[in-house]
Coordinates of C-alpha atoms in Angstrom, one line a residue:
X1 CA -41.0 42.7 53.3
X2 CA -38.8 45.7 53.4
X3 CA -39.8 49.2 54.5
X4 CA -40.3 51.6 51.5
X5 CA -37.5 54.2 51.0
X6 CA -38.5 57.8 50.3
X7 CA -35.8 60.0 48.8
X8 CA -35.9 63.7 49.2
X9 CA -34.3 66.0 46.7
X10 CA -32.5 69.0 48.4
X11 CA -31.6 72.1 46.4
X12 CA -28.6 74.2 47.4
X13 CA -29.7 77.6 48.9
X14 CA -27.0 79.3 46.9
X15 CA -28.5 78.4 43.6
X16 CA -32.1 79.6 44.5
X17 CA -31.5 82.9 46.3
X18 CA -32.1 86.1 44.2
X19 CA -29.2 88.3 43.4
X20 CA -28.2 90.9 46.0
X21 CA -29.5 94.5 45.4
X22 CA -27.1 97.3 46.3
X23 CA -28.5 100.7 47.2
X24 CA -26.6 103.9 47.9
X25 CA -27.1 107.1 49.8
X26 CA -25.0 110.2 50.3
X27 CA -24.7 112.5 53.3
X28 CA -24.3 116.1 52.2
X29 CA -23.0 118.8 54.6
X30 CA -23.0 122.4 53.2
X31 CA -23.6 125.9 54.3
X32 CA -26.6 128.1 53.8
X33 CA -25.1 131.6 53.3
X34 CA -26.5 135.0 53.9
X35 CA -25.1 138.6 54.1
X36 CA -25.8 141.8 55.9
X37 CA -24.4 145.3 55.7
X38 CA -24.4 147.4 58.9
X39 CA -23.7 151.1 58.7
X40 CA -22.6 152.7 62.0
X41 CA -23.4 156.4 61.7
X42 CA -22.3 159.0 64.3
X43 CA -19.3 157.0 65.5
X44 CA -17.8 159.8 67.6
X45 CA -21.1 160.2 69.5
X46 CA -21.1 156.5 70.4
X47 CA -17.7 156.8 72.2
X48 CA -18.0 156.8 75.9
X49 CA -21.1 154.6 75.9
X50 CA -19.2 152.4 78.4
X51 CA -17.0 149.2 78.2
X52 CA -19.1 146.2 77.5
X53 CA -22.0 148.2 75.9
X54 CA -22.8 148.0 72.3
X55 CA -24.8 149.3 69.3
X56 CA -26.5 146.5 67.4
X57 CA -27.6 146.0 63.8
X58 CA -31.1 145.0 62.9
X59 CA -31.6 141.2 63.0
X60 CA -31.3 139.3 59.8
X61 CA -32.2 135.7 58.9
X62 CA -29.7 133.0 57.6
X63 CA -30.3 129.3 57.7
X64 CA -33.5 129.6 59.7
X65 CA -31.9 131.6 62.5
X66 CA -31.8 135.3 63.4
X67 CA -28.5 137.0 63.7
X68 CA -27.2 140.5 64.7
X69 CA -23.9 142.4 64.6
X70 CA -22.7 143.9 67.9
X71 CA -20.3 146.8 67.8
X72 CA -18.6 147.9 71.1
X73 CA -17.2 151.5 70.7
X74 CA -15.4 151.3 74.0
X75 CA -14.5 147.6 73.7
X76 CA -16.0 144.5 75.4
X77 CA -13.4 143.8 78.1
X78 CA -12.5 145.9 81.1
X79 CA -8.8 144.9 80.9
X80 CA -8.4 146.7 77.6
X81 CA -9.5 150.0 79.1
X82 CA -11.3 151.2 75.9
X83 CA -8.1 150.9 73.9
X84 CA -9.8 148.7 71.2
X85 CA -13.2 148.5 69.6
X86 CA -14.9 145.1 69.6
X87 CA -17.0 143.5 66.8
X88 CA -19.1 140.3 67.1
X89 CA -21.8 138.3 65.4
X90 CA -24.5 137.0 67.8
X91 CA -27.2 134.3 67.5
X92 CA -30.3 136.4 68.1
X93 CA -32.9 133.6 68.1
X94 CA -33.4 130.4 70.0
X95 CA -31.1 127.6 69.0
X96 CA -28.6 125.1 70.5
X97 CA -25.4 123.9 69.0
X98 CA -25.8 126.0 65.9
X99 CA -22.7 125.4 63.7
X100 CA -21.7 128.2 61.4
X101 CA -18.9 129.9 59.5
X102 CA -18.5 133.7 59.8
X103 CA -16.9 136.6 58.0
X104 CA -16.6 140.2 59.3
X105 CA -15.3 142.9 57.0
X106 CA -14.6 146.5 57.9
X107 CA -14.9 148.4 54.6
X108 CA -12.2 150.7 53.4
X109 CA -14.1 153.8 52.3
X110 CA -11.3 155.4 50.3
X111 CA -12.1 153.4 47.2
X112 CA -8.8 151.5 47.4
X113 CA -10.6 148.4 48.7
X114 CA -8.1 147.7 51.5
X115 CA -10.7 146.1 53.6
X116 CA -10.0 144.6 57.0
X117 CA -11.3 141.0 56.7
X118 CA -11.6 138.2 59.3
X119 CA -13.1 135.1 57.7
X120 CA -13.7 131.4 58.2
X121 CA -14.5 130.9 54.5
X122 CA -12.0 129.7 52.0
X123 CA -9.6 128.2 54.5
X124 CA -9.0 124.9 56.4
X125 CA -10.5 124.9 59.9
X126 CA -8.6 122.6 62.4
X127 CA -11.6 122.2 64.7
X128 CA -14.4 122.7 62.2
X129 CA -17.1 125.4 62.1
X130 CA -17.8 127.5 65.2
X131 CA -20.6 126.2 67.5
X132 CA -23.0 128.6 69.2
X133 CA -24.6 127.0 72.2
X134 CA -27.6 129.2 72.9
X135 CA -29.3 132.5 72.1
X136 CA -26.8 135.3 72.7
X137 CA -23.7 133.2 71.8
X138 CA -21.2 135.3 69.9
X139 CA -18.3 135.0 67.5
X140 CA -15.9 137.9 66.9
X141 CA -13.0 139.9 68.2
X142 CA -12.6 141.8 71.5
X143 CA -9.6 143.5 70.0
X144 CA -10.9 144.0 66.5
X145 CA -9.2 147.4 65.9
X146 CA -7.1 149.7 68.0
X147 CA -9.3 152.8 68.5
X148 CA -6.7 155.4 67.9
X149 CA -5.7 153.8 64.6
X150 CA -9.3 153.4 63.5
X151 CA -10.0 157.1 64.0
X152 CA -7.3 158.1 61.7
X153 CA -7.9 155.5 59.0
X154 CA -9.8 155.3 55.8
X155 CA -12.3 152.9 57.5
X156 CA -13.9 156.0 59.1
X157 CA -15.4 158.5 56.8
X158 CA -17.9 161.3 57.6
X159 CA -18.1 159.8 61.1
X160 CA -19.4 156.5 59.7
X161 CA -18.2 152.9 59.6
X162 CA -19.3 150.3 57.2
X163 CA -19.4 146.6 58.3
X164 CA -20.2 143.7 56.0
X165 CA -21.1 140.4 57.5
X166 CA -21.5 136.9 56.0
X167 CA -22.9 133.9 57.9
X168 CA -22.8 130.4 56.7
X169 CA -25.0 128.0 58.7
X170 CA -23.9 124.4 58.5
X171 CA -26.7 122.0 57.3
X172 CA -26.6 118.3 56.7
X173 CA -29.0 116.1 54.7
X174 CA -29.0 112.6 53.2
X175 CA -29.7 111.9 49.6
X176 CA -31.1 108.5 48.9
X177 CA -32.0 106.6 45.7
X178 CA -34.8 107.9 43.6
X179 CA -37.7 105.5 43.2
X180 CA -38.6 106.8 39.8
X181 CA -37.3 109.2 37.2
X182 CA -39.5 110.7 34.5
X183 CA -38.0 113.2 32.1
X184 CA -40.2 116.2 31.7
X185 CA -39.4 118.3 28.6
X186 CA -39.1 122.1 28.9
X187 CA -42.1 124.2 28.1
X188 CA -42.7 124.6 24.3
X189 CA -45.5 127.1 24.4
X190 CA -43.3 129.7 22.9
X191 CA -42.6 127.5 19.9
X192 CA -46.3 127.0 19.3
X193 CA -47.0 130.7 19.5
X194 CA -44.0 131.4 17.3
X195 CA -45.3 129.0 14.6
X196 CA -48.6 130.7 14.8
X197 CA -46.9 134.0 13.9
X198 CA -44.9 132.4 11.1
X199 CA -47.8 130.7 9.4
X200 CA -50.0 133.8 9.7
X201 CA -53.2 131.9 10.3
X202 CA -56.0 133.7 12.1
X203 CA -54.4 137.1 12.1
X204 CA -56.9 139.9 12.7
X205 CA -54.7 143.0 12.9
X206 CA -51.8 144.4 10.8
X207 CA -49.2 147.0 11.6
X208 CA -47.7 149.2 8.9
X209 CA -44.1 150.3 9.8
X210 CA -42.6 152.6 7.1
X211 CA -44.4 150.8 4.3
X212 CA -43.9 147.3 5.6
X213 CA -46.8 145.2 6.9
X214 CA -46.7 143.0 9.9
X215 CA -49.9 140.8 10.5
X216 CA -50.5 139.7 14.1
X217 CA -53.2 138.4 16.5
X218 CA -54.9 140.9 18.8
X219 CA -55.3 138.5 21.7
X220 CA -51.7 137.5 21.7
X221 CA -50.5 141.1 21.7
X222 CA -53.0 142.1 24.4
X223 CA -51.9 139.2 26.6
X224 CA -48.2 140.2 26.3
X225 CA -48.4 144.0 26.4
X226 CA -50.5 146.4 28.5
X227 CA -50.0 149.0 25.9
X228 CA -51.4 146.8 23.1
X229 CA -54.2 145.7 25.4
X230 CA -55.3 149.3 25.9
X231 CA -54.9 150.1 22.2
X232 CA -56.7 147.1 20.9
X233 CA -59.4 146.4 23.6
X234 CA -59.5 149.6 25.7
X235 CA -62.3 152.2 25.7
X236 CA -60.4 154.3 23.0
X237 CA -60.0 151.3 20.6
X238 CA -61.0 151.8 16.9
X239 CA -63.6 149.0 16.2
X240 CA -63.3 149.3 12.4
X241 CA -59.5 149.5 12.0
X242 CA -57.6 146.4 11.0
X243 CA -54.4 148.3 10.3
X244 CA -52.4 150.4 12.6
X245 CA -49.6 152.7 11.5
X246 CA -46.6 152.6 13.8
X247 CA -44.2 155.6 13.8
X248 CA -40.7 156.1 15.2
X249 CA -39.7 152.4 15.0
X250 CA -37.7 150.8 12.2
X251 CA -39.2 147.7 10.5
X252 CA -36.4 145.3 11.8
X253 CA -37.0 146.5 15.3
X254 CA -40.7 146.0 15.2
X255 CA -40.1 142.5 13.7
X256 CA -37.8 141.7 16.6
X257 CA -40.5 143.0 19.0
X258 CA -43.2 140.7 17.5
X259 CA -40.7 137.8 17.6
X260 CA -40.2 138.2 21.3
X261 CA -43.9 138.6 22.0
X262 CA -44.6 135.3 20.3
X263 CA -41.5 133.2 21.0
X264 CA -40.5 134.8 24.3
X265 CA -36.9 135.0 23.2
X266 CA -34.7 137.3 21.2
X267 CA -34.3 136.7 17.4
X268 CA -30.9 136.1 15.8
X269 CA -29.8 139.8 15.4
X270 CA -27.3 138.9 12.7
X271 CA -29.9 137.2 10.6
X272 CA -32.4 140.1 11.3
X273 CA -30.0 142.9 10.3
X274 CA -27.9 141.1 7.7
X275 CA -24.8 142.3 9.6
X276 CA -22.4 140.4 11.8
X277 CA -20.7 143.2 13.6
X278 CA -20.9 143.9 17.3
X279 CA -21.8 147.5 16.5
X280 CA -24.9 146.4 14.6
X281 CA -26.0 144.1 17.4
X282 CA -25.6 146.9 19.9
X283 CA -27.5 149.3 17.8
X284 CA -30.3 146.8 17.5
X285 CA -30.4 146.2 21.2
X286 CA -30.6 149.9 21.9
X287 CA -33.6 150.4 19.6
X288 CA -35.3 147.3 20.9
X289 CA -34.8 148.4 24.5
X290 CA -36.6 151.7 23.6
X291 CA -39.4 149.7 21.9
X292 CA -39.7 147.4 24.9
X293 CA -40.2 150.4 27.3
X294 CA -42.7 151.9 24.9
X295 CA -44.9 148.8 24.9
X296 CA -44.4 147.8 28.6
X297 CA -42.4 144.6 27.9
X298 CA -40.3 144.5 31.1
X299 CA -38.6 141.1 30.4
X300 CA -37.5 142.2 26.9
X301 CA -36.1 145.4 28.3
X302 CA -34.1 143.4 30.8
X303 CA -32.8 141.1 28.1
X304 CA -31.7 144.2 26.1
X305 CA -30.1 145.7 29.1
X306 CA -28.1 142.5 29.7
X307 CA -26.9 142.4 26.1
X308 CA -25.8 146.0 26.2
X309 CA -24.0 145.5 29.5
X310 CA -22.0 142.7 27.9
X311 CA -21.2 144.8 24.8
X312 CA -20.1 148.1 26.3
X313 CA -17.6 149.7 24.0
X314 CA -15.9 153.0 23.4
X315 CA -17.9 153.9 20.3
X316 CA -21.3 153.1 21.7
X317 CA -21.2 153.5 25.4
X318 CA -22.3 157.2 25.4
X319 CA -25.5 156.6 23.4
X320 CA -26.2 153.6 25.6
X321 CA -25.8 155.7 28.7
X322 CA -28.2 158.3 27.3
X323 CA -30.7 155.6 26.5
X324 CA -30.3 154.1 30.0
X325 CA -31.1 157.5 31.5
X326 CA -34.1 158.1 29.3
X327 CA -35.6 154.7 30.0
X328 CA -34.8 154.5 33.7
X329 CA -32.4 151.5 33.3
X330 CA -30.5 152.1 36.5
X331 CA -28.2 149.0 36.4
X332 CA -27.2 149.6 32.8
X333 CA -26.6 153.3 33.6
X334 CA -24.3 152.3 36.5
X335 CA -22.3 150.0 34.2
X336 CA -21.9 152.7 31.6
X337 CA -20.8 155.4 34.1
X338 CA -18.2 153.1 35.5
X339 CA -16.9 152.2 32.1
X340 CA -16.7 155.8 30.9
X341 CA -15.0 157.0 34.1
X342 CA -12.1 154.6 33.8
X343 CA -9.0 156.6 32.9
X344 CA -8.1 154.4 30.0
X345 CA -11.6 154.9 28.4
X346 CA -12.6 158.5 29.3
X347 CA -10.6 160.4 26.7
X348 CA -11.6 158.1 23.8
X349 CA -15.3 158.2 24.8
X350 CA -15.3 162.0 25.0
X351 CA -14.2 162.2 21.4
X352 CA -17.1 160.2 20.0
X353 CA -20.3 161.6 18.4
X354 CA -22.3 159.7 21.0
X355 CA -20.7 161.8 23.8
X356 CA -21.9 165.0 22.1
X357 CA -25.4 163.5 22.0
X358 CA -25.2 162.6 25.6
X359 CA -24.1 166.1 26.6
X360 CA -27.0 167.6 24.6
X361 CA -29.8 165.2 25.5
X362 CA -28.9 164.4 29.2
X363 CA -26.7 167.1 30.6
X364 CA -27.5 166.2 34.2
X365 CA -25.9 162.8 33.7
X366 CA -22.6 164.5 33.3
X367 CA -22.8 165.6 36.9
X368 CA -22.9 161.9 37.9
X369 CA -20.1 161.2 35.6
X370 CA -18.0 163.8 37.3
X371 CA -18.7 162.2 40.6
X372 CA -17.5 158.8 39.2
X373 CA -14.4 160.4 37.8
X374 CA -13.7 162.1 41.2
X375 CA -13.9 158.8 43.0
X376 CA -11.9 156.7 40.5
X377 CA -9.3 159.3 39.6
X378 CA -8.6 161.0 42.9
X379 CA -4.9 161.0 42.1
X380 CA -5.2 161.7 38.4
X381 CA -5.7 165.5 38.1
X382 CA -4.9 165.3 34.3
X383 CA -8.1 163.3 33.7
X384 CA -10.2 165.6 35.8
X385 CA -8.8 168.6 34.1
X386 CA -9.5 167.1 30.6
X387 CA -13.1 166.4 31.6
X388 CA -13.7 169.9 32.9
X389 CA -12.4 171.3 29.6
X390 CA -15.0 169.4 27.7
X391 CA -17.8 169.9 30.3
X392 CA -17.2 173.4 31.7
X393 CA -20.7 173.6 33.0
X394 CA -23.5 171.1 33.8
X395 CA -26.7 171.0 35.7
X396 CA -27.2 170.0 39.4
X397 CA -30.0 167.8 40.6
X398 CA -32.3 170.7 40.7
X399 CA -31.6 171.8 37.1
X400 CA -29.5 174.8 38.1
X401 CA -26.3 175.4 36.1
X402 CA -23.2 175.0 38.2
X403 CA -19.5 175.0 37.7
X404 CA -18.0 171.6 38.2
X405 CA -15.3 171.1 40.8
X406 CA -13.3 167.9 41.4

């Protein structure tokens, strides 16, 4: 009788193994950048401090490390015999093998922007970023500038030097695959509140602006504006009044104001005014900025400032400058002053009605304008003469009338 035969079925491993899964990761090396301005006042008094001795900036943080700028009035090396000044950036906190890029700039104070720049940024580095081994390690130049040349240059003004420093600390990290990805839509709370304004449901207050009524919700207005909060819920509120008359604001401007308070965005100015000119848009932004300041809407004021900065033009810049002064918009004011003081703009701006309004409403601003003109047009006496003809007198910072000199 024969032995039973058992057959075994074998399956190839290649047909049963799951498909290979490929994952990816990326190593990212980049710089964390920071800047510091160092003003060296009383340069002549620092001379003679001694070779190898320095004056230092305050420390500043970049990339998790403290840094400082060291200036050597008599130089860092004995062999140079105080012929050069030295300038260095130093690691001022504990650290080892800190890799970084540096930039040292000695600023030209004549306004011609002929700065003396030594920089790692924006160029190929044969040996890579500079490595600082320990606290106190430095990067810079022992012979940064010949002292005799520095003292007769435009880098030194009123016995002061200005140094700008940029540090870029090298950091590396690895990006791996995300285990999940869920799309989160942006906030739509503004849309919900905006629809509440449009449908008019639940309104409990109305504003009358030159015969036009604007219904609204007290709680929304109080939440958005400290002025409305005091007016509607403060100790001086009128319990019985459901209608408030608003003066000194045009209906389209008040409508735009309400639009922002509900939608948290600016309305379509062209649709609101029925005009598609830049002048109309600028005029609307000017009025809306004043309304924003009146009701304490800081973000709206900044939005209007940003729009006016982009739309600075010959025929509107003077009124915008007056507005910036009246409502303490310092950045907008600086943009306008710089624009007006340019030689190619000055004469044309001075011939506008807005310039007459500026001269009458904010005469002290003209003093600042004269200073801008003096800086920008040092070699253009014709421009300065023209401005003095139109502004023979102005007020100084104390309100005294003075004769302008350029």
